Structures are given as structure tokens and as C-alpha cells.
C-alpha positions as a Markdown table, in Angstrom:
| # | Residue | x | y | z |
|---|---|---|---|---|
| 1 | Unk | -67.1 | 51.6 | -52.0 |
| 2 | Unk | -63.9 | 51.1 | -50.1 |
| 3 | Unk | -60.6 | 51.9 | -51.9 |
| 4 | Unk | -59.5 | 48.3 | -51.5 |
| 5 | Unk | -61.9 | 47.2 | -54.3 |
| 6 | Unk | -60.3 | 49.1 | -57.1 |
| 7 | Unk | -61.0 | 52.7 | -56.3 |
| 8 | Unk | -64.1 | 54.9 | -56.3 |
| 9 | Unk | -66.9 | 54.9 | -58.9 |
| 10 | Unk | -66.6 | 57.4 | -61.7 |
| 11 | Unk | -67.5 | 60.9 | -60.6 |
| 12 | Unk | -67.0 | 60.4 | -56.9 |
| 13 | Unk | -64.3 | 62.5 | -55.1 |
| 14 | Unk | -62.3 | 60.1 | -52.9 |
| 15 | Unk | -59.6 | 62.7 | -52.2 |
| 16 | Unk | -61.7 | 64.9 | -49.8 |
| 17 | Unk | -63.5 | 63.9 | -46.7 |
| 18 | Unk | -67.2 | 63.3 | -47.1 |
| 19 | Unk | -69.4 | 63.8 | -44.0 |
| 20 | Unk | -71.7 | 60.9 | -44.9 |
| 21 | Unk | -68.7 | 58.5 | -45.4 |
| 22 | Unk | -67.1 | 59.7 | -42.1 |
| 23 | Unk | -70.3 | 58.9 | -40.3 |
| 24 | Unk | -70.3 | 55.5 | -42.0 |
| 25 | Unk | -66.8 | 54.8 | -40.8 |
| 26 | Unk | -67.8 | 55.6 | -37.2 |
| 27 | Unk | -70.7 | 53.2 | -37.5 |
| 28 | Unk | -68.3 | 50.4 | -38.6 |
| 29 | Unk | -69.4 | 50.6 | -42.3 |
| 30 | Unk | -67.2 | 50.0 | -45.4 |
| 31 | Unk | -68.5 | 52.8 | -47.6 |
| 32 | Unk | -65.5 | 55.1 | -47.0 |
| 33 | Unk | -62.1 | 56.1 | -48.5 |
| 34 | Unk | -58.7 | 56.9 | -47.0 |
| 35 | Unk | -59.5 | 60.6 | -46.8 |
| 36 | Unk | -62.7 | 60.0 | -44.9 |
| 37 | Unk | -61.0 | 57.6 | -42.5 |
| 38 | Unk | -58.1 | 60.0 | -41.9 |
| 39 | Unk | -60.5 | 62.9 | -41.0 |
| 40 | Unk | -62.7 | 60.6 | -38.9 |
| 41 | Unk | -59.7 | 59.4 | -36.9 |
| 42 | Unk | -58.7 | 63.0 | -36.2 |
| 43 | Unk | -62.1 | 63.6 | -34.7 |
| 44 | Unk | -61.8 | 60.3 | -32.7 |
| 45 | Unk | -58.5 | 61.6 | -31.3 |
| 46 | Unk | -59.9 | 65.1 | -30.5 |
| 47 | Unk | -63.0 | 63.6 | -28.8 |
| 48 | Unk | -61.0 | 60.9 | -26.9 |
| 49 | Unk | -63.2 | 58.3 | -28.5 |
| 50 | Unk | -66.5 | 59.8 | -27.5 |
| 51 | Unk | -67.5 | 60.5 | -31.2 |
| 52 | Unk | -67.7 | 56.7 | -32.0 |
| 53 | Unk | -69.8 | 56.0 | -28.9 |
| 54 | Unk | -71.9 | 59.1 | -29.5 |
| 55 | Unk | -72.6 | 58.3 | -33.1 |
| 56 | Unk | -73.7 | 54.7 | -32.2 |
| 57 | Unk | -75.9 | 56.0 | -29.4 |
| 58 | Unk | -77.4 | 58.5 | -31.9 |
| 59 | Unk | -78.2 | 55.7 | -34.2 |
| 60 | Unk | -79.9 | 53.8 | -31.4 |
| 61 | Unk | -81.9 | 57.0 | -30.6 |
| 62 | Unk | -83.1 | 57.2 | -34.2 |
| 63 | Unk | -84.3 | 53.6 | -34.1 |
| 64 | Unk | -86.0 | 54.0 | -30.8 |
| 65 | Unk | -87.7 | 57.2 | -31.8 |
| 66 | Unk | -88.9 | 55.7 | -35.1 |
| 67 | Unk | -90.3 | 52.7 | -33.2 |
| 68 | Unk | -92.1 | 54.9 | -30.7 |
| 69 | Unk | -93.6 | 57.0 | -33.5 |
| 70 | Unk | -94.8 | 53.9 | -35.4 |
| 71 | Unk | -96.3 | 52.4 | -32.2 |
| 72 | Unk | -98.1 | 55.7 | -31.6 |
| 73 | Unk | -99.8 | 55.4 | -34.9 |
| 74 | Unk | -97.5 | 57.4 | -37.3 |
| 75 | Unk | -97.1 | 55.5 | -40.5 |
| 76 | Unk | -95.3 | 58.0 | -42.7 |
| 77 | Unk | -91.6 | 58.9 | -42.3 |
| 78 | Unk | -89.7 | 61.6 | -44.1 |
| 79 | Unk | -85.9 | 61.4 | -43.4 |
| 80 | Unk | -84.1 | 64.6 | -44.4 |
| 81 | Unk | -80.4 | 64.4 | -44.9 |
| 82 | Unk | -80.6 | 60.6 | -44.5 |
| 83 | Unk | -77.0 | 59.8 | -45.2 |
| 84 | Unk | -75.6 | 56.5 | -46.3 |
| 85 | Unk | -77.7 | 53.4 | -45.8 |
| 86 | Unk | -76.4 | 51.4 | -42.9 |
| 87 | Unk | -77.8 | 48.9 | -40.3 |
| 88 | Unk | -81.3 | 49.4 | -39.0 |
| 89 | Unk | -82.4 | 52.0 | -41.5 |
| 90 | Unk | -85.6 | 53.9 | -40.9 |
| 91 | Unk | -87.7 | 51.8 | -43.3 |
| 92 | Unk | -86.5 | 48.6 | -41.7 |
| 93 | Unk | -87.4 | 49.8 | -38.2 |
| 94 | Unk | -90.7 | 51.3 | -39.2 |
| 95 | Unk | -91.8 | 48.3 | -41.3 |
| 96 | Unk | -90.8 | 46.1 | -38.4 |
| 97 | Unk | -93.5 | 47.8 | -36.3 |
| 98 | Unk | -96.2 | 48.2 | -38.9 |
| 99 | Unk | -96.4 | 46.8 | -42.4 |
| 100 | Unk | -98.2 | 49.8 | -43.8 |
| 101 | Unk | -95.3 | 52.2 | -43.0 |
| 102 | Unk | -94.1 | 54.5 | -45.8 |
| 103 | Unk | -90.6 | 55.9 | -45.8 |
| 104 | Unk | -89.0 | 58.5 | -48.0 |
| 105 | Unk | -85.3 | 59.3 | -47.7 |
| 106 | Unk | -84.1 | 62.7 | -48.9 |
| 107 | Unk | -80.4 | 63.8 | -49.5 |
| 108 | Unk | -78.6 | 66.0 | -51.9 |
| 109 | Unk | -75.2 | 64.3 | -51.7 |
| 110 | Unk | -74.5 | 62.3 | -54.9 |
| 111 | Unk | -72.7 | 59.6 | -53.0 |
| 112 | Unk | -75.8 | 59.1 | -50.8 |
| 113 | Unk | -78.0 | 59.3 | -53.9 |
| 114 | Unk | -76.2 | 56.4 | -55.6 |
| 115 | Unk | -76.6 | 54.2 | -52.5 |
| 116 | Unk | -80.1 | 55.4 | -51.8 |
| 117 | Unk | -81.4 | 54.3 | -55.1 |
| 118 | Unk | -79.9 | 50.9 | -54.5 |
| 119 | Unk | -81.8 | 50.8 | -51.2 |
| 120 | Unk | -85.2 | 50.8 | -52.9 |
| 121 | Unk | -86.0 | 47.2 | -52.3 |
| 122 | Unk | -89.8 | 47.6 | -51.6 |
| 123 | Unk | -92.7 | 49.6 | -52.9 |
| 124 | Unk | -93.2 | 51.4 | -49.6 |
| 125 | Unk | -89.7 | 53.0 | -49.7 |
| 126 | Unk | -88.8 | 56.0 | -51.7 |
| 127 | Unk | -85.8 | 58.2 | -52.3 |
| 128 | Unk | -85.7 | 61.8 | -53.3 |
| 129 | Unk | -82.6 | 63.7 | -54.4 |
| 130 | Unk | -83.1 | 67.1 | -52.9 |
| 131 | Unk | -81.7 | 69.8 | -50.6 |
| 132 | Unk | -83.5 | 70.2 | -47.3 |
| 133 | Unk | -82.7 | 73.9 | -47.5 |
| 134 | Unk | -85.4 | 74.1 | -50.2 |
| 135 | Unk | -88.5 | 72.9 | -48.4 |
| 136 | Unk | -90.9 | 73.6 | -51.3 |
| 137 | Unk | -88.8 | 71.5 | -53.7 |
| 138 | Unk | -88.5 | 68.7 | -51.2 |
| 139 | Unk | -92.2 | 68.6 | -50.4 |
| 140 | Unk | -93.1 | 68.9 | -54.0 |
| 141 | Unk | -90.7 | 66.1 | -55.2 |
| 142 | Unk | -92.6 | 63.3 | -57.0 |
| 143 | Unk | -91.2 | 60.7 | -54.6 |
| 144 | Unk | -92.5 | 62.7 | -51.6 |
| 145 | Unk | -95.8 | 63.6 | -53.1 |
| 146 | Unk | -96.4 | 60.1 | -54.3 |
| 147 | Unk | -95.8 | 58.4 | -50.9 |
| 148 | Unk | -96.4 | 61.0 | -48.2 |
| 149 | Unk | -99.9 | 62.4 | -47.4 |
| 150 | Unk | -99.3 | 65.7 | -45.6 |
| 151 | Unk | -102.9 | 65.8 | -44.4 |
| 152 | Unk | -102.0 | 62.9 | -42.1 |
| 153 | Unk | -99.3 | 62.6 | -39.4 |
| 154 | Unk | -95.7 | 62.4 | -40.6 |
| 155 | Unk | -92.5 | 61.7 | -38.6 |
| 156 | Unk | -90.0 | 64.3 | -39.8 |
| 157 | Unk | -86.4 | 63.2 | -39.2 |
| 158 | Unk | -83.6 | 65.7 | -38.9 |
| 159 | Unk | -81.0 | 63.4 | -37.4 |
| 160 | Unk | -77.4 | 64.7 | -37.3 |
| 161 | Unk | -78.0 | 67.1 | -40.2 |
| 162 | Unk | -78.9 | 70.6 | -39.1 |
| 163 | Unk | -75.4 | 71.2 | -37.7 |
| 164 | Unk | -74.4 | 71.1 | -41.4 |
| 165 | Unk | -76.8 | 73.9 | -42.2 |
| 166 | Unk | -75.2 | 77.3 | -41.8 |
| 167 | Unk | -76.8 | 80.1 | -39.8 |
| 168 | Unk | -77.2 | 82.2 | -42.9 |
| 169 | Unk | -79.6 | 79.5 | -44.3 |
| 170 | Unk | -81.8 | 80.0 | -41.2 |
| 171 | Unk | -82.2 | 76.5 | -40.0 |
| 172 | Unk | -84.9 | 77.4 | -37.5 |
| 173 | Unk | -86.9 | 79.0 | -40.3 |
| 174 | Unk | -86.4 | 75.9 | -42.4 |
| 175 | Unk | -87.7 | 73.6 | -39.6 |
| 176 | Unk | -90.7 | 75.9 | -39.2 |
| 177 | Unk | -91.5 | 75.7 | -42.9 |
| 178 | Unk | -91.6 | 71.9 | -42.8 |
| 179 | Unk | -93.6 | 72.1 | -39.5 |
| 180 | Unk | -96.2 | 74.3 | -41.1 |
| 181 | Unk | -96.8 | 71.7 | -43.8 |
| 182 | Unk | -97.4 | 68.9 | -41.4 |
| 183 | Unk | -100.7 | 67.7 | -39.8 |
| 184 | Unk | -101.4 | 67.5 | -36.1 |
| 185 | Unk | -99.9 | 64.4 | -34.6 |
| 186 | Unk | -96.8 | 64.7 | -36.6 |
| 187 | Unk | -93.4 | 64.3 | -34.9 |
| 188 | Unk | -90.0 | 66.0 | -35.2 |
| 189 | Unk | -87.2 | 63.5 | -34.5 |
| 190 | Unk | -84.0 | 65.6 | -34.1 |
| 191 | Unk | -80.4 | 65.3 | -33.0 |
| 192 | Unk | -77.7 | 68.0 | -33.2 |
| 193 | Unk | -74.2 | 68.6 | -32.0 |
| 194 | Unk | -74.0 | 71.1 | -29.1 |
| 195 | Unk | -71.2 | 73.4 | -28.0 |
| 196 | Unk | -72.1 | 73.3 | -24.3 |
| 197 | Unk | -70.2 | 70.2 | -23.0 |
| 198 | Unk | -66.9 | 70.4 | -24.9 |
| 199 | Unk | -66.5 | 73.9 | -26.5 |
| 200 | Unk | -62.8 | 73.7 | -27.1 |
| 201 | Unk | -62.9 | 70.2 | -28.6 |
| 202 | Unk | -65.9 | 71.1 | -30.7 |
| 203 | Unk | -64.0 | 74.1 | -32.1 |
| 204 | Unk | -61.1 | 71.8 | -33.1 |
| 205 | Unk | -63.5 | 69.3 | -34.6 |
| 206 | Unk | -65.1 | 72.1 | -36.7 |
| 207 | Unk | -61.7 | 72.8 | -38.2 |
| 208 | Unk | -61.4 | 69.2 | -39.3 |
| 209 | Unk | -64.6 | 69.7 | -41.4 |
| 210 | Unk | -63.3 | 72.8 | -43.1 |
| 211 | Unk | -62.0 | 70.7 | -46.0 |
| 212 | Unk | -64.9 | 68.2 | -46.0 |
| 213 | Unk | -68.0 | 68.0 | -48.2 |
| 214 | Unk | -69.9 | 70.2 | -45.6 |
| 215 | Unk | -68.9 | 72.5 | -42.9 |
| 216 | Unk | -69.8 | 71.6 | -39.3 |
| 217 | Unk | -71.5 | 74.2 | -37.0 |
| 218 | Unk | -72.4 | 73.0 | -33.5 |
| 219 | Unk | -74.8 | 75.2 | -31.6 |
| 220 | Unk | -75.6 | 76.0 | -28.0 |
| 221 | Unk | -78.4 | 73.9 | -26.4 |
| 222 | Unk | -80.7 | 76.9 | -26.3 |
| 223 | Unk | -80.5 | 77.3 | -30.0 |
| 224 | Unk | -81.2 | 73.6 | -30.6 |
| 225 | Unk | -84.2 | 73.7 | -28.3 |
| 226 | Unk | -85.6 | 76.5 | -30.5 |
| 227 | Unk | -85.9 | 74.1 | -33.4 |
| 228 | Unk | -88.8 | 72.5 | -31.5 |
| 229 | Unk | -90.9 | 75.7 | -31.5 |
| 230 | Unk | -94.4 | 74.8 | -32.3 |
| 231 | Unk | -93.9 | 71.2 | -31.1 |
| 232 | Unk | -94.5 | 69.8 | -27.7 |
| 233 | Unk | -91.2 | 68.3 | -26.6 |
| 234 | Unk | -91.9 | 64.8 | -25.4 |
| 235 | Unk | -90.3 | 63.1 | -22.4 |
| 236 | Unk | -87.5 | 62.9 | -21.5 |
| 237 | Unk | -87.0 | 66.2 | -23.3 |
| 238 | Unk | -83.8 | 67.5 | -25.0 |
| 239 | Unk | -81.0 | 65.3 | -23.5 |
| 240 | Unk | -77.9 | 63.3 | -24.4 |
| 241 | Unk | -78.7 | 60.2 | -26.4 |
| 242 | Unk | -77.9 | 57.8 | -23.6 |
| 243 | Unk | -80.2 | 59.7 | -21.2 |
| 244 | Unk | -83.0 | 59.7 | -23.8 |
| 245 | Unk | -82.7 | 56.0 | -24.3 |
| 246 | Unk | -82.7 | 55.5 | -20.5 |
| 247 | Unk | -85.8 | 57.6 | -20.0 |
| 248 | Unk | -83.9 | 60.7 | -18.8 |
| 249 | Unk | -81.8 | 58.9 | -16.2 |
| 250 | Unk | -78.0 | 59.3 | -16.5 |
| 251 | Unk | -76.6 | 55.8 | -15.9 |
| 252 | Unk | -72.9 | 56.8 | -16.0 |
| 253 | Unk | -70.8 | 59.9 | -15.8 |
| 254 | Unk | -69.8 | 60.1 | -19.5 |
| 255 | Unk | -71.1 | 63.1 | -21.4 |
| 256 | Unk | -71.5 | 63.4 | -25.2 |
| 257 | Unk | -71.6 | 66.5 | -27.4 |
| 258 | Unk | -74.9 | 65.5 | -29.1 |
| 259 | Unk | -78.4 | 66.4 | -28.0 |
| 260 | Unk | -81.5 | 64.5 | -29.1 |
| 261 | Unk | -85.2 | 65.0 | -28.7 |
| 262 | Unk | -88.7 | 64.3 | -30.1 |
| 263 | Unk | -91.5 | 66.8 | -30.4 |
| 264 | Unk | -95.1 | 66.3 | -31.3 |
| 265 | Unk | -97.3 | 68.7 | -33.3 |
| 266 | Unk | -100.6 | 69.3 | -31.4 |
């Protein structure tokens, strides 16, 4: 979808930054346009390069958390706000651990929807066009109902998406509504941008997103921890992605704005 191949498909807005395509750019993907790259580079400059390393660590966290859930016996994965397909997608990771895994991706972005449908290479992978801010519609979507059995454990993924949900949409309440639909043994796999480490840089970054497809709203770590209400936060707790991957041990002095964690529903 790069603009070097003749321009965007009909109906896609290539003139405004798209948050999924910006993320794709940081991951080294090719599904982005000049406006996405320009905005993404501004964030790289503001963060002094940390955003690229943080995004790739966040992707590594996603893969490790999915593998851990699958090894613990979870076979169903519901990825809300899944974003553009890239390397080591959830279904690839989960199916690499257990061949009975079922994965449903959910996103409302038409750009993502086009690519998500193309992703459906196997019978055990589904894609639902839906807005995570409407839990009843998402959980009632035919693709979800047809593949996800809510009476059995589900790994609910909210990876780098809740910071695009405004406070007025009550993100904590939304997480609780999904939680209440899940069976014991389910997991919440979550990452979110925090304001704690770099408040000034984060404020500047949020201004970059004012003209993008979704506004960015980082939150204090205490607010992010609240998303795990009702879940038991597993070790090493709510940490930076590198610390989580290293079992809670900080191996260098570099800090990142993102926080990650996994909770289990008892």
C-alpha cells in the first residue's frame, strides 16, 4: 500500500496520518503513505528514537504473552483494535504453540479491515469489523460468536489501543464489560502509553496525533493499573516492555513510555 506503487486504493485517505499505518512504519512495514511517515518521524524526533525501540519491544511483549497464554491452556484469542497485519501476528504465534488455537481480530479502521480480510488464510482465524467501544456488538458479531466460546477461557488483547479511547468513552468501564463476559482462566493482555516517564514529550506527541485518524491520550500508570480491576496481575506486574520480557529485571537504564501487563481472571 505504499505510495510508490501507484497510490492508495480507492476510498483510502492517504493525505492524513493513520495511526495503524504509523505503527506499521515503526515496525518496518511497507503499508504506509507519506503523511504517515512524516507524522511518525516527528514522533521519532520528539522521543529521541525511543518510540521505534518501544514499539518493537511492545510487539515482542505481545508475542511472549500470547505464547504464555497458549502454553497455560488458553486456546481462544480475541484481539481488539488489532491494527495492520505484520510479522508474528497473534494467530501465527498461537498456532505455533497449539494447533487448536482460534483467533479473531477486531478493528473498525477500514484500512485495517481490507488487510484483515486478506489475512484470513486458515479456518481457525477470523476477522470482525467492529468498534471495541461497543462491546455488545463486538461480542455478538458472527465472526466472534462463530469462533469464540465465552464459556471457556479467552485471552483478551488490548495492545496499544486503549490510549486511543477517550476518557468520555469510559475505557475502564469498557474493559469491565468485556471482563464480565469472560470465563475464569481468561487473560487480559494489555499495553498502554503512560505519562509518568516523559510528560512533556508525551504532550508534544499527543499534538502530532491531533490531525491523525485517532487522537492519542496517554494516562498515568495508576489509571492504567485500574484496567486490571477484577484480574490478578501476573508477574512481573505492570512494567515497561523490556522489564516484562526480562522477568521484571531492568537490564539497562533506558526507559520507555509504554507499560505492559497480563492479568488472569480467577
